[in-house]
């Protein structure tokens, strides 16, 4: 008589435990899906109010994600930009930070970049600035960007 009641309860508990385990695995698996493999900035000349940060982000997961916004204590605001050539003139415009599964968003001078607007101080070569990237699915990710020289084409080793 008692077994009839206990069995369904045990079954329910087992199912709940299984659901919790699968949730924990999922949450764990999500970490490392979006990986920032590189982050660096260019030093700015005295008096400059804007600067640029370049990151390379890999989407190692099976679903698309999107870099929604960026912020840094080094500047009042940060925007996701791309550089385009229009009638021989190089211009910048806002871009959408979508990253397809298996793809990478590679920022570099003359291409996509994070524009720091309203620098709180000059970016000095050798310094490190903190940059927080907010992804649609992966959430917030804070990385350190090492400041390279003013005309650097890549990160300092
Ligand atoms: Cu820009």
Short mmCIF file of N, CA, C and O and ligand atoms in Angstrom, two decimals, residues 50-52 79-83 91-93 111-117, ligand 1:
data_model
loop_
_atom_site.label_atom_id
_atom_site.label_comp_id
_atom_site.label_asym_id
_atom_site.label_seq_id
_atom_site.Cartn_x
_atom_site.Cartn_y
_atom_site.Cartn_z
N UNK A 50 39.41 60.29 -28.31
CA UNK A 50 38.92 58.97 -28.70
C UNK A 50 40.09 58.00 -28.85
O UNK A 50 41.24 58.41 -29.05
N UNK A 51 39.79 56.74 -28.73
CA UNK A 51 40.80 55.70 -28.88
C UNK A 51 40.15 54.46 -29.47
O UNK A 51 38.93 54.41 -29.65
N UNK A 52 40.97 53.46 -29.77
CA UNK A 52 40.43 52.23 -30.35
C UNK A 52 40.97 50.99 -29.64
O UNK A 52 42.14 50.93 -29.28
N UNK A 79 31.72 52.31 -28.56
CA UNK A 79 30.84 51.89 -29.64
C UNK A 79 31.54 50.87 -30.52
O UNK A 79 32.77 50.87 -30.63
N UNK A 80 30.72 50.03 -31.13
CA UNK A 80 31.25 49.04 -32.06
C UNK A 80 31.23 49.66 -33.45
O UNK A 80 30.18 50.03 -33.96
N UNK A 81 32.40 49.81 -34.04
CA UNK A 81 32.54 50.49 -35.33
C UNK A 81 33.17 49.60 -36.38
O UNK A 81 33.90 48.67 -36.07
N UNK A 82 32.92 49.96 -37.63
CA UNK A 82 33.69 49.38 -38.72
C UNK A 82 34.15 50.52 -39.60
O UNK A 82 33.54 51.60 -39.62
N UNK A 83 35.26 50.31 -40.28
CA UNK A 83 35.80 51.34 -41.16
C UNK A 83 35.44 50.95 -42.59
O UNK A 83 35.65 49.82 -43.00
N UNK A 91 35.69 56.10 -43.73
CA UNK A 91 34.69 56.55 -42.75
C UNK A 91 34.42 55.44 -41.75
O UNK A 91 34.67 54.27 -42.02
N UNK A 92 33.85 55.83 -40.62
CA UNK A 92 33.50 54.83 -39.62
C UNK A 92 31.99 54.83 -39.43
O UNK A 92 31.36 55.87 -39.49
N UNK A 93 31.46 53.67 -39.24
CA UNK A 93 30.04 53.59 -38.92
C UNK A 93 29.81 52.49 -37.90
O UNK A 93 30.63 51.59 -37.74
N UNK A 111 39.72 48.20 -39.92
CA UNK A 111 38.53 47.35 -39.99
C UNK A 111 37.63 47.62 -38.80
O UNK A 111 37.49 48.75 -38.35
N UNK A 112 37.06 46.55 -38.29
CA UNK A 112 36.18 46.69 -37.14
C UNK A 112 37.00 47.05 -35.90
O UNK A 112 38.16 46.65 -35.77
N UNK A 113 36.43 47.84 -35.03
CA UNK A 113 37.11 48.23 -33.80
C UNK A 113 36.09 48.68 -32.76
O UNK A 113 34.95 48.95 -33.09
N UNK A 114 36.55 48.74 -31.53
CA UNK A 114 35.73 49.31 -30.46
C UNK A 114 36.23 50.73 -30.29
O UNK A 114 37.42 50.96 -30.04
N UNK A 115 35.33 51.68 -30.51
CA UNK A 115 35.72 53.09 -30.41
C UNK A 115 35.46 53.55 -28.99
O UNK A 115 34.35 53.44 -28.49
N UNK A 116 36.51 54.03 -28.36
CA UNK A 116 36.35 54.62 -27.03
C UNK A 116 36.11 56.11 -27.22
O UNK A 116 36.90 56.79 -27.88
N UNK A 117 35.03 56.59 -26.67
CA UNK A 117 34.66 58.00 -26.86
C UNK A 117 34.67 58.70 -25.49
O UNK A 117 34.04 58.23 -24.54
CU1 LIG B 1 35.55 54.28 -34.78
#
